[in-house]
XYZ file of N, CA and C in Angstrom:
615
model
N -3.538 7.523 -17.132
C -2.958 6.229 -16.775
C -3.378 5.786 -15.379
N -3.647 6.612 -14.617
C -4.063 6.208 -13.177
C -2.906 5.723 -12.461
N -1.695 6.337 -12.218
C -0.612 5.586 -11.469
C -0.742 5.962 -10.035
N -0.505 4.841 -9.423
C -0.686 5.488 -7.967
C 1.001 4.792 -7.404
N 2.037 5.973 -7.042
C 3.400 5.670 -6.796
C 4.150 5.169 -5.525
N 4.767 4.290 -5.482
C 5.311 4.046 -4.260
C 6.529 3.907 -3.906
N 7.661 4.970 -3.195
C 9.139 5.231 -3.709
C 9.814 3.854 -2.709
N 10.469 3.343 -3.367
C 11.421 2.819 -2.626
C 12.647 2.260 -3.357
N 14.097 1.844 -2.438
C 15.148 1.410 -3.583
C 14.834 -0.024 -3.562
N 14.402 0.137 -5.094
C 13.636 -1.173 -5.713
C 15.214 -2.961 -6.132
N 16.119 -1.808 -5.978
C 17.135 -2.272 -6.473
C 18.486 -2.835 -5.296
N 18.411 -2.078 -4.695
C 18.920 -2.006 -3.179
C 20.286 -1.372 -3.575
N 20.238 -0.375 -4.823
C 21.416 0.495 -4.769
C 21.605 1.911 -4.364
N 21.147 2.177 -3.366
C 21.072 3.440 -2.387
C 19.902 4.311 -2.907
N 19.476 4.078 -4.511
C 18.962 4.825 -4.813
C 17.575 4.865 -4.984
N 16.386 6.157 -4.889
C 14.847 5.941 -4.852
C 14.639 5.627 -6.213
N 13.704 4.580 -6.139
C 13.149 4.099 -7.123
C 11.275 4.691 -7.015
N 10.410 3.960 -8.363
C 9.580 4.351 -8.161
C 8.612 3.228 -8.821
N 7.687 2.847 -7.879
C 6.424 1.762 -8.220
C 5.310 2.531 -8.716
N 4.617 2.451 -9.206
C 3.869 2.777 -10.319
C 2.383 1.780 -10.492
N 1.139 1.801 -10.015
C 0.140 0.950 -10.479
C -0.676 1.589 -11.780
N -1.275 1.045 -12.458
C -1.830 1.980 -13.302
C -3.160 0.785 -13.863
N -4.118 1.615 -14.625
C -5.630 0.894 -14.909
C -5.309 -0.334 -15.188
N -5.032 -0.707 -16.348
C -5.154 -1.805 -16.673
C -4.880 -2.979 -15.913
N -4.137 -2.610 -14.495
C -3.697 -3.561 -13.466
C -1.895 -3.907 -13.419
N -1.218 -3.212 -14.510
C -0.079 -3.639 -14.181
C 0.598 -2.712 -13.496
N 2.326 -3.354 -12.514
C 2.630 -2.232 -11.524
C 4.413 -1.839 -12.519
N 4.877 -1.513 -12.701
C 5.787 -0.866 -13.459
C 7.221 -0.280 -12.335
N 7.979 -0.663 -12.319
C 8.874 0.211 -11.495
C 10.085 0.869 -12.642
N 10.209 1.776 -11.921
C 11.247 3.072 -12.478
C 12.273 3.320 -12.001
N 13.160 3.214 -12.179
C 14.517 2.718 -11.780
C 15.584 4.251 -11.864
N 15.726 4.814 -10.602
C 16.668 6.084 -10.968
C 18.019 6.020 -11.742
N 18.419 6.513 -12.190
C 19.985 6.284 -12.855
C 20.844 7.494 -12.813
N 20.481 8.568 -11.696
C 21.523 9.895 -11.470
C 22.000 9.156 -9.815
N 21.365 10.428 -9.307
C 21.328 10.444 -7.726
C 19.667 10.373 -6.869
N 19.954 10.843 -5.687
C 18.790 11.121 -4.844
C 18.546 12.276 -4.868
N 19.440 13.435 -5.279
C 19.384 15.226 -4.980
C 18.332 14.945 -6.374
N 19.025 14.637 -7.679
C 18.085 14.986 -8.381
C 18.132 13.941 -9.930
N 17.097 13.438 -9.096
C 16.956 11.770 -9.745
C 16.528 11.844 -11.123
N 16.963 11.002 -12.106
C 16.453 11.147 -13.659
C 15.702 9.376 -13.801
N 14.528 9.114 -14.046
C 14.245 7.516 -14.007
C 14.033 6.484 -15.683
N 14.477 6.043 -15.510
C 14.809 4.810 -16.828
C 13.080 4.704 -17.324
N 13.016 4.238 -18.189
C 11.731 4.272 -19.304
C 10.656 3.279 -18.258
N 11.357 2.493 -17.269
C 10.115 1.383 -16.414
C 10.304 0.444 -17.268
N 9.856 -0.787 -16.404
C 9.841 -2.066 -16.848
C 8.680 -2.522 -15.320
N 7.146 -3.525 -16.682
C 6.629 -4.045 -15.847
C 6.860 -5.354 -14.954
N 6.387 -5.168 -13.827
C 6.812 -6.323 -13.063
C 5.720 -7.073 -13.426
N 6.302 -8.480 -13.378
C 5.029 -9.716 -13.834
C 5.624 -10.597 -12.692
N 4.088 -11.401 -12.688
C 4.052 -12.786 -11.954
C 3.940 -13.648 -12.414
N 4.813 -14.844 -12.935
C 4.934 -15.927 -13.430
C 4.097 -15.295 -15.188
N 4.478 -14.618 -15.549
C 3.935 -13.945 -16.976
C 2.932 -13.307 -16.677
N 2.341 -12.799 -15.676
C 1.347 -12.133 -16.001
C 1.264 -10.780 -15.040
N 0.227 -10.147 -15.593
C 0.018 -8.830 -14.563
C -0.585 -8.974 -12.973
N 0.217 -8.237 -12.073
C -0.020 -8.560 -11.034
C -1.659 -8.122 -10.115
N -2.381 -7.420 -10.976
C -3.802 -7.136 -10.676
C -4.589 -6.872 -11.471
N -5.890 -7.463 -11.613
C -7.096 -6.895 -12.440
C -7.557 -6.089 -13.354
N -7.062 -4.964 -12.270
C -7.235 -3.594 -12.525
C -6.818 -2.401 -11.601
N -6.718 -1.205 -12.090
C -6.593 -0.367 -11.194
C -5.366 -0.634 -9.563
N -3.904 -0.937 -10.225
C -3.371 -1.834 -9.183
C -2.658 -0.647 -8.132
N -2.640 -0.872 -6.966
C -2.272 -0.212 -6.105
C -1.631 -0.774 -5.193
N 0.102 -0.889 -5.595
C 1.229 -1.492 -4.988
C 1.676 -0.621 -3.557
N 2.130 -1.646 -2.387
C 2.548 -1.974 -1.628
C 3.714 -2.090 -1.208
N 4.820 -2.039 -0.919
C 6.366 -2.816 -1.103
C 6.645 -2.895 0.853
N 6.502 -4.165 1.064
C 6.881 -4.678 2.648
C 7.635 -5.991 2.541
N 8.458 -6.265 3.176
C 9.099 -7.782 3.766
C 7.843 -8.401 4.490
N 7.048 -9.044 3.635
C 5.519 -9.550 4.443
C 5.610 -10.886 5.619
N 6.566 -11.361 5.104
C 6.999 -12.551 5.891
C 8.262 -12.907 6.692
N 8.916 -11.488 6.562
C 10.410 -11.444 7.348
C 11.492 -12.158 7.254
N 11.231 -12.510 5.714
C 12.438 -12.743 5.731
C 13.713 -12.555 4.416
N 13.562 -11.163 5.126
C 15.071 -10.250 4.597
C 14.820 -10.192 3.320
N 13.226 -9.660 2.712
C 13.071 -9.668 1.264
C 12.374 -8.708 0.617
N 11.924 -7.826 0.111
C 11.000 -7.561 -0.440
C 10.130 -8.077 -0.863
N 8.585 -7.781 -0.563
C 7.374 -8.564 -1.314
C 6.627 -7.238 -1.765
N 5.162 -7.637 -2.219
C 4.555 -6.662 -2.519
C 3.073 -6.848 -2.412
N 2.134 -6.179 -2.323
C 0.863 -6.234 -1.644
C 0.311 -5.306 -2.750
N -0.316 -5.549 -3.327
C -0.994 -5.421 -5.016
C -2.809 -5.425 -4.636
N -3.097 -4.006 -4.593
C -5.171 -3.693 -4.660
C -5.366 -3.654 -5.892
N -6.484 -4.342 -5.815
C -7.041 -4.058 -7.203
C -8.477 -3.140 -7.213
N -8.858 -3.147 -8.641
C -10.581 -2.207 -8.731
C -11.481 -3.674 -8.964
N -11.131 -4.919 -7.996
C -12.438 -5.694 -7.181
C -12.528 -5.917 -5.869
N -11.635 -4.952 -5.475
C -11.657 -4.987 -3.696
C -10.494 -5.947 -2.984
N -10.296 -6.780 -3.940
C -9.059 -7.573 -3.076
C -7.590 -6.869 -3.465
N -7.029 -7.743 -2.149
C -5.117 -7.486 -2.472
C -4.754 -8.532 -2.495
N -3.682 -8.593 -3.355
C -3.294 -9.782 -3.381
C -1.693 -9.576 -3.025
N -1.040 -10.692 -2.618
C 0.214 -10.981 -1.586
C 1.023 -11.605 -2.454
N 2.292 -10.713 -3.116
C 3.028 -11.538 -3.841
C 4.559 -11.693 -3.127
N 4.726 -12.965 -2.940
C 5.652 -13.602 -2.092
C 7.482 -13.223 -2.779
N 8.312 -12.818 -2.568
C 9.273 -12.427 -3.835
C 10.073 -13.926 -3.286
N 10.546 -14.625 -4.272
C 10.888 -15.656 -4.812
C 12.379 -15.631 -5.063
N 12.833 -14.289 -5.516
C 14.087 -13.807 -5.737
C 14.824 -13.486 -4.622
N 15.478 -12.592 -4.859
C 16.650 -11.685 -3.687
C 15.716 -10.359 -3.348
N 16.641 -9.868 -2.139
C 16.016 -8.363 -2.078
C 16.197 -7.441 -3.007
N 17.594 -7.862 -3.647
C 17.621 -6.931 -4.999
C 17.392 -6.883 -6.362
N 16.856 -8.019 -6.767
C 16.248 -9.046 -7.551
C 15.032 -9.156 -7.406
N 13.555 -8.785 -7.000
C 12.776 -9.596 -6.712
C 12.037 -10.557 -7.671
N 11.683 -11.541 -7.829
C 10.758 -12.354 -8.752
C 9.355 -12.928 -8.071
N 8.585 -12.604 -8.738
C 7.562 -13.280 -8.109
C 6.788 -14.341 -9.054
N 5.853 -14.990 -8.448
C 5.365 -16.145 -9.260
C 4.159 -16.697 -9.160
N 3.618 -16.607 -7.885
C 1.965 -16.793 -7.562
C 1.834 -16.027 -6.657
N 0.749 -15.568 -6.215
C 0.033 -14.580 -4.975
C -0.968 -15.877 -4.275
N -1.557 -14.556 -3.442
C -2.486 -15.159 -2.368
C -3.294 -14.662 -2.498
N -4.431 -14.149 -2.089
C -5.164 -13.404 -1.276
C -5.174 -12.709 -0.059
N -5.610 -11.430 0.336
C -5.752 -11.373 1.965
C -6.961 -11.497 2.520
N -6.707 -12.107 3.597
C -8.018 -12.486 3.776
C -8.252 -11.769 5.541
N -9.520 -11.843 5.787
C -10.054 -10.971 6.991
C -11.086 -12.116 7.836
N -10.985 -12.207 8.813
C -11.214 -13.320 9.413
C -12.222 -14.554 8.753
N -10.929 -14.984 8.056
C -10.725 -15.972 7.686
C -11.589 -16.443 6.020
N -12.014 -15.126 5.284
C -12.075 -14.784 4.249
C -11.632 -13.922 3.165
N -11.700 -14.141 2.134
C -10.999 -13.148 1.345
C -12.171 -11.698 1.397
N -10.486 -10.473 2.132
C -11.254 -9.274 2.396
C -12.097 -8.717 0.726
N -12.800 -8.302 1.048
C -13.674 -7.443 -0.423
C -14.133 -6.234 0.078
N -13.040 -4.793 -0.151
C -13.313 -3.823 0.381
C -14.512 -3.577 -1.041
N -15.607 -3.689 -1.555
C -16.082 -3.207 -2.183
C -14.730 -2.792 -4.034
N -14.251 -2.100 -4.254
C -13.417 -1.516 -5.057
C -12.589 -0.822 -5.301
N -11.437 -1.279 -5.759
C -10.172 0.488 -5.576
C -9.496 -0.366 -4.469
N -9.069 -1.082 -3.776
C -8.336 -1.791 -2.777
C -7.199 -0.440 -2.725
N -6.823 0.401 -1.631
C -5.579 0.551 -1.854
C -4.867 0.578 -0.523
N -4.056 -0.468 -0.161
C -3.413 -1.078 1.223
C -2.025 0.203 1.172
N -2.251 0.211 2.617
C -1.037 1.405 2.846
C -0.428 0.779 4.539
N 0.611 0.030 4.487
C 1.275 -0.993 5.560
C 1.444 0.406 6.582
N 1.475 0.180 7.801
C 1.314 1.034 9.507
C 1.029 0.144 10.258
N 2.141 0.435 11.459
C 1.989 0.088 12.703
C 0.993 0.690 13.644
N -0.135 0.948 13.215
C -1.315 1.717 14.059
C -1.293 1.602 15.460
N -1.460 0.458 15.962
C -1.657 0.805 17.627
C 0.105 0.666 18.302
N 0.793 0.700 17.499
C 2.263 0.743 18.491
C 2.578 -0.383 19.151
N 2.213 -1.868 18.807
C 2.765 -2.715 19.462
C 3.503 -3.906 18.707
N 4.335 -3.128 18.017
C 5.355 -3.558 16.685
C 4.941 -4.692 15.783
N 3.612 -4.713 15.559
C 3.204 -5.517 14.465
C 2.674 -4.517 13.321
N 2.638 -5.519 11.986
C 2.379 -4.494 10.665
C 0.840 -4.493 10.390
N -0.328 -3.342 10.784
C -1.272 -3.551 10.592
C -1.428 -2.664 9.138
N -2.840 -2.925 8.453
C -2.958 -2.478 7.108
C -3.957 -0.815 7.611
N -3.924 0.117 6.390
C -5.128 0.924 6.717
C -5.041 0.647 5.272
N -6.661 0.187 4.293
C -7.023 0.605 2.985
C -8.168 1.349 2.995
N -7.915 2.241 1.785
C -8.769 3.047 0.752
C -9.365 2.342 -0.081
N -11.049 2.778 -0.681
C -11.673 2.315 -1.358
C -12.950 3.153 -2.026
N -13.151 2.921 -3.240
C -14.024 3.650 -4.446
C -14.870 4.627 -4.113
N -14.948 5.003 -2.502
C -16.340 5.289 -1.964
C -15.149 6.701 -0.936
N -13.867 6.215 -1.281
C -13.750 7.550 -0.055
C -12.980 6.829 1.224
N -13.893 5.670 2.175
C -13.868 5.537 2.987
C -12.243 4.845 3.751
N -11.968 4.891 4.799
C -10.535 3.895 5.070
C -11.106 3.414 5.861
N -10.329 1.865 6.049
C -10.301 0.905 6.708
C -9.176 0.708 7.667
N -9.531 -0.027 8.514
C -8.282 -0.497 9.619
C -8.052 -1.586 9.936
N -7.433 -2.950 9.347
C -7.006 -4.144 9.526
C -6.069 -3.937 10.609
N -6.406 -4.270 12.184
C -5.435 -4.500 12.981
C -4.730 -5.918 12.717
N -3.150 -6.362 12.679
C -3.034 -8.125 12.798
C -3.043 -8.282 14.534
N -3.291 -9.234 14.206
C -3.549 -9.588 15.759
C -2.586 -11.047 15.450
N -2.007 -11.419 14.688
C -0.866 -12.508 14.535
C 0.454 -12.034 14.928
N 1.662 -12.355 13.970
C 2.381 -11.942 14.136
C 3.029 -11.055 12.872
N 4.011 -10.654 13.154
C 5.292 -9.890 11.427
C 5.641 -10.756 10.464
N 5.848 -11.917 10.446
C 6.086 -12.990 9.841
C 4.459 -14.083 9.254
N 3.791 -13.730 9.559
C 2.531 -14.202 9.458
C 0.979 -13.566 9.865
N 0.894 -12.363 9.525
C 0.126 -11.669 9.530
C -1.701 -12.104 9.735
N -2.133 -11.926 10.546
C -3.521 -12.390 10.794
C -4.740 -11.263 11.128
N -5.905 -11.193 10.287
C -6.718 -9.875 10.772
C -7.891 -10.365 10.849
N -8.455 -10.234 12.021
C -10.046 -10.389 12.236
C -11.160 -10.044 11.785
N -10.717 -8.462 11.448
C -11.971 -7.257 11.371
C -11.591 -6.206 10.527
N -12.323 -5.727 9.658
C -11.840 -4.293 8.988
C -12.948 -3.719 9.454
N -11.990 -2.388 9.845
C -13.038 -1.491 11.317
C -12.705 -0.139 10.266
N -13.763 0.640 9.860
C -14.280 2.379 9.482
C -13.753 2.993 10.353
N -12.769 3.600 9.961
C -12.450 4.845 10.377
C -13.438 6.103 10.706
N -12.921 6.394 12.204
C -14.016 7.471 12.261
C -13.822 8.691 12.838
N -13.979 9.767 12.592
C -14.160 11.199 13.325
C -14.334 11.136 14.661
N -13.845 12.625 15.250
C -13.898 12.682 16.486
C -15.324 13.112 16.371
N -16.152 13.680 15.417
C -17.134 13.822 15.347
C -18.434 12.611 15.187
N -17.997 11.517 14.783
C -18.756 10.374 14.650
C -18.950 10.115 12.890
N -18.288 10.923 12.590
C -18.526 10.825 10.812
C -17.583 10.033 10.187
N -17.577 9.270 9.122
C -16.567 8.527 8.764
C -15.239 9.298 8.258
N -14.218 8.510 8.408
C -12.963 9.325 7.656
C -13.299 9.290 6.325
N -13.732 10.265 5.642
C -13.770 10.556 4.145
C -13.781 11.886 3.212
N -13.113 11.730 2.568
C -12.311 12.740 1.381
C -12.932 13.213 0.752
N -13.002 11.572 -0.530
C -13.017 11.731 -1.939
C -13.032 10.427 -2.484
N -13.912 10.396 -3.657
C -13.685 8.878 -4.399
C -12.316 8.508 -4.491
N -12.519 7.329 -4.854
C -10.854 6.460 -5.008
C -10.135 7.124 -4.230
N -10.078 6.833 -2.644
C -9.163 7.249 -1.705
C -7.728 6.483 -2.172
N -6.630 7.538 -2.051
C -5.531 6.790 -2.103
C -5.087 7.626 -0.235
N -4.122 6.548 0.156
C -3.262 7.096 1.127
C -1.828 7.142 1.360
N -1.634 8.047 2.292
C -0.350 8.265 3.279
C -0.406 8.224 4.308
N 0.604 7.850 5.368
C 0.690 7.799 6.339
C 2.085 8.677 6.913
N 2.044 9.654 7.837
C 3.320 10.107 8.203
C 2.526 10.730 9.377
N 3.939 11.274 10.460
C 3.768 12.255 11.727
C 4.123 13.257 11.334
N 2.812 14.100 10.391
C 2.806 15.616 10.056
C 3.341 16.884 10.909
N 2.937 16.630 11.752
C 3.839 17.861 12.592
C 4.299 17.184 13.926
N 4.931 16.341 13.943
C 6.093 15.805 14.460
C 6.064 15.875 16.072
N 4.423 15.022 16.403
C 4.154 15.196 17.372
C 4.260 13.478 17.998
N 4.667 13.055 17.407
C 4.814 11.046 17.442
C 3.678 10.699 17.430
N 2.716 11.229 16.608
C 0.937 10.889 16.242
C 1.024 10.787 14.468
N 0.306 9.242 14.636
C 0.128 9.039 13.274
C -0.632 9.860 12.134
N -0.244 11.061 11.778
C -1.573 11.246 10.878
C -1.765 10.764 9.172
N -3.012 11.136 9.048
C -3.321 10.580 7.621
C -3.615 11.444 6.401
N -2.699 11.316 5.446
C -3.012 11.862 3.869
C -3.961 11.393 3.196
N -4.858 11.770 2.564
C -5.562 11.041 1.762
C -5.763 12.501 0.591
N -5.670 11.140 -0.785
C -5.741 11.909 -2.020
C -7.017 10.974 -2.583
N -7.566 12.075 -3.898
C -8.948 11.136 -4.591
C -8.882 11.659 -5.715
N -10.112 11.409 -6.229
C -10.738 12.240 -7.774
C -10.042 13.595 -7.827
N -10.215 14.628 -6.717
C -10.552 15.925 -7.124
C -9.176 16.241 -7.049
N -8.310 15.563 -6.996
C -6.642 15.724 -7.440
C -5.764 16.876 -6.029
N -6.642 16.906 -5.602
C -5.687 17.283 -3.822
C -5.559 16.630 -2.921
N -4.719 16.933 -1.645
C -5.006 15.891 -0.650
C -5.312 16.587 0.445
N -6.726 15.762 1.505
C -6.549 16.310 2.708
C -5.779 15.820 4.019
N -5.239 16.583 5.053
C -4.926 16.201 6.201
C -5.116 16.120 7.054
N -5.593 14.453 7.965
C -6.228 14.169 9.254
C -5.052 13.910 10.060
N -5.021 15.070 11.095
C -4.152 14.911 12.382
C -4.863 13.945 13.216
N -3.775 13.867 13.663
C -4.140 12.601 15.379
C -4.296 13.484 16.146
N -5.415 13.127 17.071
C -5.513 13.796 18.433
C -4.655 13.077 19.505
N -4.209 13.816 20.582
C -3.281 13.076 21.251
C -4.183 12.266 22.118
């Protein structure tokens, strides 16, 4: 099926939920119905946009308040390189959506090549939401915004790179994570692919 998962309470009833992209392009959420110790999830129900599936192909969901205001949205890669920006229309606990956008990179629609998969971070620490995506080849990207939280603006998608000069790369169809692995207040990076493990890039301080 190709699901690539993204936990959050989809519902806003305390409890983890679970987003779900899968080939054909649609994103599916899974709805817990125990607890959080030890969650049991409902059969899924796909999410649509105005009737239809929210990506291409190969969709690789997102879940951010993109525009701030007090909502859930969702940020949907597909396998043609774009993401697309679906605005929620509904409540935070409700969401509905109905048309998307594009994202675009100074001042075009970005085309990481294939496999889009956007993973929202505050990278340089100066409380705006910048993107890092994965794509068909392995490689990550770094959309700094240089706008604002409410209106997001990116100039440049900049290659990630080694302290060695080599690109950050894994594995085909990079998927990512982002967390402070050993809890040093340094961003580091997960990345999973094809070969069904993941490796881990620490931050240097």
């Amino acid at each position: 099926m190709g699901a690539a998962p993204t936990v959050v309470d989809w519902n806003n009833d305390g409890l983890v939920d679970i987003l779900a992209g899968d080939v054909p392009g649609n994103v599916t959420v899974f709805l817990n119905t125990n607890n959080n110790t030890n969650p049991i999830m409902d059969n899924g129900s796909i999410i649509l946009a105005g009737g239809s599936k929210l990506a291409t192909g190969r969709a690789t969901p997102e879940v951010n308040d993109w525009n701030e205001d007090g909502k859930k949205d969702l940020l949907v890669g597909d396998v043609n390189g774009k993401i697309k920006i679906y605005i929620n229309e509904g409540t935070d606990a409700a969401p509905v959506f109905n048309t998307s956008t594009h994202l675009h990179v100074g001042g075009i629609e970005l085309d990481i090549g294939s496999r889009a998969a956007p993973k929202i971070i505050d990278w340089n620490k100066d409380g705006l939401k910048d993107l890092l995506v994965g794509e068909i080849m392995g490689n990550v990207y770094l959309l700094e915004n240089v706008g604002t939280n409410n209106s997001p603006v990116f100039d440049t998608a900049d290659q990630l790179i080694l302290t060695t000069g080599a690109p950050l790369n894994y594995d085909v169809y990079s998927r990512l994570n982002v967390t402070d692995w050993n809890n040093d207040g340094l961003i580091d990076i997960l990345v999973g692919g094809e070969k069904g493990s993941v490796m881990l890039f620490e931050a240097l301080p």
